[in-house]
Amino acid sequence: MPELPEVETTRRGLAPLLTARRIVALHVHDARLRWPVDPALPAQLRGQSIRAVERRAKYLLLRLDRGTLILHLGMSGSLRVLPAGTPRLAHDHLDLLLDDGRLLRLNDPRRFGCCLYTEAAPETHPLLRHLAPEPFDPAFTAAALHALTRRRRVTIKQLLMNGRLVTGVGNIYASEALFRAGVRPGRAARSLTRAESTRLWRAIRTVLRLAIRAGGTTLRDYVNPAGSPGYFRQKLYVYERAGQDCRRCGTPIRALVHGARSTYYCPQCQQ
DNA sequence: ATGGGCACCTGGCTGC
DNA sequence: TGCAGCCAGGTGCCCA
């Protein structure tokens, strides 16, 4: 799925199309997502206007008049804005009909995504409450990242992918950030020096920023709201490049598995 | 508190 | 050609 850059690209694509639009109806074609779509949801949303399209970690938040729609794209989800009446394809789950004759359509083959609604402050929602600060929030500093790594026995890659500690970084960008920082993914988090933590902090922000600029990374499913893929895949240094030459030093990239997730690194550039 | 492993799904690819 | 096996961008939950 979509990691932070793909969700942010989606948010930026949706915001101008959805902001100030009124919801005419919600059609649920297939309620089976990570959690079933609440049968009461269409009645709750009808008539509300979309005030803002925000993002928290990898969640999209549609701020409505009375509440917030919380969307997650899971591993394979995507959102498109289409003219009403566009024929449905396999795995189209939801259509949010808008007052301008368009609709917001959620497609998610693997059904790991979700669509939830709350009328409480979204930051208090159980799914959002424990999330770490955003990578571009002033609270996420090199010193804060270094402090997180102290006394932790998990690998630094697993730490990066733990949303309670760092948000927005998934399997692709964890490998890419560690390459840029020159740190091997299998290192115990607590073994990082302050200088390494600082390099990693900078690398996380750089790789996310560059990926957003490229419209995210499309491996298989991901498309932005206009239906276009992201172009960061061509800029990846290590992810899915096992056996290929390191772009920096020429050494073959290695792959290994951490916590059931594929990990890629350059044995020469990363120590 | 921390960490490990499993679970939830479908589809696409590989190799026999 | 068919089919089994494996892998895929996330993350909540249960258990030690």
Short mmCIF file of C-alpha atoms (C1' of nucleotides) in Angstrom, two decimals:
data_model
loop_
_atom_site.label_atom_id
_atom_site.label_comp_id
_atom_site.label_asym_id
_atom_site.label_seq_id
_atom_site.Cartn_x
_atom_site.Cartn_y
_atom_site.Cartn_z
CA MET A 1 0.00 0.00 0.00
CA PRO A 2 0.35 3.35 -0.05
CA GLU A 3 2.81 4.73 2.42
CA LEU A 4 2.82 8.38 3.38
CA PRO A 5 3.83 9.76 -0.04
CA GLU A 6 1.06 7.88 -1.83
CA VAL A 7 -1.54 8.94 0.74
CA GLU A 8 -0.33 12.53 0.61
CA THR A 9 -0.44 12.46 -3.20
CA THR A 10 -4.00 11.18 -2.93
CA ARG A 11 -4.87 13.92 -0.45
CA ARG A 12 -3.46 16.64 -2.68
CA GLY A 13 -5.39 15.29 -5.64
CA LEU A 14 -8.63 15.04 -3.71
CA ALA A 15 -8.57 18.33 -1.84
CA PRO A 16 -9.47 20.68 -4.72
CA LEU A 17 -12.11 18.28 -6.03
CA LEU A 18 -13.82 17.54 -2.72
CA THR A 19 -13.53 20.66 -0.62
CA ALA A 20 -16.89 22.43 -0.21
CA ARG A 21 -18.74 19.68 -2.10
CA ARG A 22 -21.91 18.34 -0.52
CA ILE A 23 -22.45 14.59 -0.17
CA VAL A 24 -25.58 13.55 -2.03
CA ALA A 25 -25.34 9.86 -1.19
CA LEU A 26 -23.03 7.03 -0.23
CA HIS A 27 -23.45 3.81 -2.18
CA VAL A 28 -21.89 0.76 -0.58
CA HIS A 29 -21.32 -1.95 -3.18
CA ASP A 30 -19.17 -4.21 -1.05
CA ALA A 31 -19.03 -3.51 2.67
CA ARG A 32 -16.28 -6.07 3.25
CA LEU A 33 -13.19 -4.11 4.21
CA ARG A 34 -10.89 -4.55 7.18
CA TRP A 35 -13.90 -3.64 9.28
CA PRO A 36 -17.32 -3.91 7.62
CA VAL A 37 -18.73 -0.57 6.52
CA ASP A 38 -21.42 0.48 9.01
CA PRO A 39 -24.87 0.05 7.44
CA ALA A 40 -25.87 3.32 9.11
CA LEU A 41 -23.12 5.25 7.29
CA PRO A 42 -25.10 6.37 4.20
CA ALA A 43 -27.75 8.01 6.38
CA GLN A 44 -25.10 9.65 8.55
CA LEU A 45 -23.22 11.20 5.62
CA ARG A 46 -26.10 12.31 3.40
CA GLY A 47 -26.36 16.08 3.16
CA GLN A 48 -23.07 16.83 4.91
CA SER A 49 -20.48 19.00 3.20
CA ILE A 50 -16.77 18.20 2.97
CA ARG A 51 -14.93 21.01 4.70
CA ALA A 52 -11.35 19.76 4.33
CA VAL A 53 -9.28 16.79 3.19
CA GLU A 54 -6.53 16.04 5.68
CA ARG A 55 -4.02 13.29 6.36
CA ARG A 56 -2.76 11.76 9.57
CA ALA A 57 0.02 9.20 9.07
CA LYS A 58 -1.42 6.95 6.35
CA TYR A 59 -5.03 7.80 7.14
CA LEU A 60 -7.07 10.22 5.04
CA LEU A 61 -9.50 12.37 6.99
CA LEU A 62 -12.52 13.92 5.29
CA ARG A 63 -13.67 16.63 7.65
CA LEU A 64 -17.44 16.96 7.34
CA ASP A 65 -19.96 19.32 8.95
CA ARG A 66 -20.64 17.06 11.91
CA GLY A 67 -17.90 14.43 11.89
CA THR A 68 -14.90 12.92 10.14
CA LEU A 69 -14.68 10.12 7.60
CA ILE A 70 -11.51 8.10 8.26
CA LEU A 71 -10.19 6.27 5.21
CA HIS A 72 -7.21 3.92 4.96
CA LEU A 73 -6.01 2.35 1.74
CA GLY A 74 -4.50 -0.78 3.27
CA MET A 75 -2.07 -2.53 0.94
CA SER A 76 -3.92 -2.20 -2.34
CA GLY A 77 -6.50 0.57 -2.05
CA SER A 78 -6.92 3.61 -4.25
CA LEU A 79 -9.36 6.50 -4.49
CA ARG A 80 -10.50 8.08 -7.74
CA VAL A 81 -12.78 10.97 -8.57
CA LEU A 82 -14.93 10.01 -11.55
CA PRO A 83 -18.05 11.21 -13.34
CA ALA A 84 -21.22 9.76 -11.83
CA GLY A 85 -22.30 6.73 -13.83
CA THR A 86 -18.77 5.50 -14.56
CA PRO A 87 -19.08 1.70 -14.81
CA ARG A 88 -17.81 -0.16 -11.79
CA LEU A 89 -14.88 -2.55 -11.85
CA ALA A 90 -14.04 -5.50 -9.65
CA HIS A 91 -13.21 -4.51 -6.06
CA ASP A 92 -14.96 -1.16 -6.19
CA HIS A 93 -16.35 -0.91 -2.66
CA LEU A 94 -17.78 2.56 -2.16
CA ASP A 95 -19.08 5.53 -4.14
CA LEU A 96 -19.48 8.88 -2.42
CA LEU A 97 -21.78 10.86 -4.71
CA LEU A 98 -21.12 14.60 -4.79
CA ASP A 99 -23.37 17.52 -5.67
CA ASP A 100 -21.36 18.35 -8.81
CA GLY A 101 -22.14 15.10 -10.60
CA ARG A 102 -18.92 13.37 -9.68
CA LEU A 103 -18.17 10.61 -7.25
CA LEU A 104 -15.33 9.50 -5.03
CA ARG A 105 -14.77 5.78 -5.57
CA LEU A 106 -12.78 3.43 -3.34
CA ASN A 107 -11.25 0.36 -4.95
CA ASP A 108 -9.42 -2.15 -2.76
CA PRO A 109 -8.74 -5.69 -4.03
CA ARG A 110 -7.19 -7.02 -0.85
CA ARG A 111 -9.69 -5.36 1.49
CA PHE A 112 -7.14 -4.29 4.07
CA GLY A 113 -8.40 -0.72 3.87
CA CYS A 114 -11.16 0.80 5.96
CA CYS A 115 -13.87 3.45 5.97
CA LEU A 116 -14.94 4.60 9.42
CA TYR A 117 -16.87 7.59 10.68
CA THR A 118 -16.63 9.45 13.95
CA GLU A 119 -18.27 12.55 15.34
CA ALA A 120 -15.62 12.85 18.05
CA ALA A 121 -12.30 14.63 17.54
CA PRO A 122 -10.45 12.31 15.14
CA GLU A 123 -7.17 12.50 17.07
CA THR A 124 -8.94 10.74 19.94
CA HIS A 125 -10.04 7.84 17.74
CA PRO A 126 -8.53 4.52 18.88
CA LEU A 127 -6.75 4.09 15.53
CA LEU A 128 -5.16 7.53 15.64
CA ARG A 129 -4.69 8.17 19.33
CA HIS A 130 -1.31 6.45 19.70
CA LEU A 131 0.31 7.56 16.46
CA ALA A 132 3.73 9.21 16.61
CA PRO A 133 4.17 12.78 15.35
CA GLU A 134 4.20 13.38 11.60
CA PRO A 135 7.67 13.16 10.00
CA PHE A 136 7.42 16.84 8.99
CA ASP A 137 6.11 17.97 12.37
CA PRO A 138 8.57 20.10 14.37
CA ALA A 139 8.18 17.55 17.18
CA PHE A 140 9.95 14.94 15.05
CA THR A 141 13.58 15.91 15.52
CA ALA A 142 16.87 14.08 15.15
CA ALA A 143 17.19 14.11 18.93
CA ALA A 144 13.69 12.66 19.33
CA LEU A 145 14.48 9.85 16.89
CA HIS A 146 17.74 9.12 18.66
CA ALA A 147 15.93 9.00 22.01
CA LEU A 148 13.45 6.47 20.58
CA THR A 149 16.24 4.14 19.58
CA ARG A 150 17.78 3.98 23.05
CA ARG A 151 17.44 0.61 24.79
CA ARG A 152 15.39 -0.88 21.96
CA ARG A 153 16.41 -4.31 20.83
CA VAL A 154 14.31 -4.34 17.67
CA THR A 155 16.05 -3.72 14.38
CA ILE A 156 16.13 -0.15 13.22
CA LYS A 157 14.02 -1.08 10.21
CA GLN A 158 11.26 -2.52 12.37
CA LEU A 159 11.39 0.57 14.56
CA LEU A 160 10.90 2.81 11.52
CA MET A 161 7.82 0.84 10.54
CA ASN A 162 6.19 1.02 13.98
CA GLY A 163 3.56 3.74 13.70
CA ARG A 164 3.61 4.43 17.41
CA LEU A 165 7.25 5.49 17.08
CA VAL A 166 7.55 6.90 13.56
CA THR A 167 4.67 7.55 11.15
CA GLY A 168 4.40 7.36 7.41
CA VAL A 169 7.34 5.04 6.75
CA GLY A 170 6.43 1.62 5.35
CA ASN A 171 8.41 -1.16 3.76
CA ILE A 172 9.65 0.75 0.71
CA TYR A 173 10.73 3.96 2.38
CA ALA A 174 12.25 2.21 5.39
CA SER A 175 14.73 0.46 3.08
CA GLU A 176 15.31 3.63 1.07
CA ALA A 177 15.86 5.87 4.10
CA LEU A 178 18.30 3.39 5.64
CA PHE A 179 20.25 3.29 2.39
CA ARG A 180 20.49 7.08 2.29
CA ALA A 181 21.60 7.12 5.90
CA GLY A 182 24.23 4.40 5.33
CA VAL A 183 22.78 2.22 8.09
CA ARG A 184 22.12 -1.51 7.72
CA PRO A 185 18.48 -2.42 8.29
CA GLY A 186 19.28 -5.33 10.60
CA ARG A 187 21.16 -3.20 13.14
CA ALA A 188 19.67 -3.12 16.64
CA ALA A 189 18.03 0.27 17.06
CA ARG A 190 19.97 0.91 20.23
CA SER A 191 23.28 0.48 18.42
CA LEU A 192 22.84 3.65 16.37
CA THR A 193 25.16 6.50 17.18
CA ARG A 194 23.83 10.01 17.48
CA ALA A 195 25.38 10.83 14.11
CA GLU A 196 23.64 7.84 12.52
CA SER A 197 20.30 8.81 14.05
CA THR A 198 20.73 12.30 12.67
CA ARG A 199 21.56 10.99 9.20
CA LEU A 200 18.56 8.69 9.37
CA TRP A 201 16.24 11.47 10.50
CA ARG A 202 17.37 13.58 7.57
CA ALA A 203 17.10 10.62 5.17
CA ILE A 204 13.51 9.85 6.22
CA ARG A 205 12.41 13.39 5.54
CA THR A 206 14.34 13.62 2.28
CA VAL A 207 13.06 10.36 0.84
CA LEU A 208 9.46 11.13 1.78
CA ARG A 209 9.71 14.63 0.33
CA LEU A 210 11.22 13.37 -2.94
CA ALA A 211 8.65 10.60 -3.21
CA ILE A 212 5.79 13.04 -2.70
CA ARG A 213 7.29 15.23 -5.41
CA ALA A 214 7.29 12.21 -7.77
CA GLY A 215 3.67 11.40 -6.96
CA GLY A 216 4.57 8.35 -4.86
CA THR A 217 5.73 4.86 -5.84
CA THR A 218 3.59 2.54 -7.92
CA LEU A 219 4.59 -1.12 -7.70
CA ARG A 220 1.30 -2.69 -8.73
CA ASP A 221 -2.00 -1.07 -7.81
CA TYR A 222 -1.46 2.47 -6.69
CA VAL A 223 -2.91 5.32 -8.72
CA ASN A 224 -3.66 8.91 -7.72
CA PRO A 225 -7.21 10.32 -7.84
CA ALA A 226 -6.80 11.12 -11.54
CA GLY A 227 -5.81 7.51 -12.25
CA SER A 228 -2.10 8.09 -12.84
CA PRO A 229 0.70 6.04 -11.22
CA GLY A 230 3.52 7.49 -9.12
CA TYR A 231 6.98 7.82 -10.61
CA PHE A 232 9.27 7.35 -7.62
CA ARG A 233 9.86 3.70 -8.47
CA GLN A 234 12.49 4.75 -11.01
CA LYS A 235 14.34 6.58 -8.25
CA LEU A 236 14.53 3.73 -5.76
CA TYR A 237 18.08 2.85 -4.73
CA VAL A 238 17.49 -0.55 -3.16
CA TYR A 239 13.83 -1.57 -2.91
CA GLU A 240 13.09 -4.56 -5.18
CA ARG A 241 16.61 -4.28 -6.64
CA ALA A 242 18.11 -7.49 -5.22
CA GLY A 243 21.05 -8.64 -7.33
CA GLN A 244 21.23 -5.38 -9.27
CA ASP A 245 24.18 -3.04 -8.96
CA CYS A 246 24.10 -0.39 -6.26
CA ARG A 247 23.57 2.95 -7.98
CA ARG A 248 26.21 4.51 -5.79
CA CYS A 249 29.01 1.92 -5.63
CA GLY A 250 28.11 -0.93 -8.00
CA THR A 251 27.99 -3.67 -5.38
CA PRO A 252 25.04 -6.08 -5.87
CA ILE A 253 22.06 -5.16 -3.68
CA ARG A 254 21.11 -7.79 -1.12
CA ALA A 255 17.69 -8.88 0.08
CA LEU A 256 16.70 -10.43 3.37
CA VAL A 257 13.57 -10.85 5.44
CA HIS A 258 12.78 -9.04 8.70
CA GLY A 259 9.54 -9.79 10.45
CA ALA A 260 8.14 -11.35 7.28
CA ARG A 261 8.90 -8.21 5.25
CA SER A 262 11.45 -8.08 2.46
CA THR A 263 14.35 -5.75 3.13
CA TYR A 264 16.96 -4.47 0.70
CA TYR A 265 20.34 -2.93 1.34
CA CYS A 266 23.79 -2.35 -0.11
CA PRO A 267 26.41 -4.27 1.88
CA GLN A 268 29.05 -1.75 0.85
CA CYS A 269 27.27 1.57 1.40
CA GLN A 270 25.48 0.56 4.59
CA GLN A 271 27.25 -0.40 7.81
"C1'" DA B 1 6.57 -2.14 28.26
"C1'" DT B 2 8.45 -4.73 24.56
"C1'" DG B 3 8.69 -7.80 20.89
"C1'" DG B 4 7.30 -11.67 17.96
"C1'" DG B 5 4.07 -13.96 15.25
"C1'" DC B 6 -0.33 -14.34 13.14
"C1'" DA B 7 -4.26 -12.76 10.94
"C1'" DC B 8 -6.96 -10.46 7.52
"C1'" DC B 9 -7.57 -10.81 1.68
"C1'" DT B 10 -7.01 -11.20 -3.65
"C1'" DG B 11 -4.20 -11.46 -7.64
"C1'" DG B 12 -0.14 -12.11 -10.19
"C1'" DC B 13 3.83 -14.56 -11.05
"C1'" DT B 14 6.87 -18.79 -11.08
"C1'" DG B 15 7.90 -23.34 -11.59
"C1'" DC B 16 6.66 -28.06 -11.95
"C1'" DT C 1 -2.60 -25.59 -19.92
"C1'" DG C 2 -3.32 -26.27 -14.94
"C1'" DC C 3 -2.39 -25.83 -10.53
"C1'" DA C 4 0.19 -25.30 -6.18
"C1'" DG C 5 3.04 -22.29 -3.85
"C1'" DC C 6 4.76 -17.97 -2.81
"C1'" DC C 7 4.86 -13.10 -2.58
"C1'" DA C 8 2.96 -8.26 -2.34
"C1'" DG C 9 2.95 -1.06 -0.45
"C1'" DG C 10 -0.33 -2.25 6.44
"C1'" DT C 11 -1.37 -2.83 10.99
"C1'" DG C 12 -4.37 -4.60 14.87
"C1'" DC C 13 -4.34 -8.10 18.11
"C1'" DC C 14 -2.92 -11.92 21.04
"C1'" DC C 15 0.58 -14.02 23.55
"C1'" DA C 16 5.03 -14.67 25.97
#
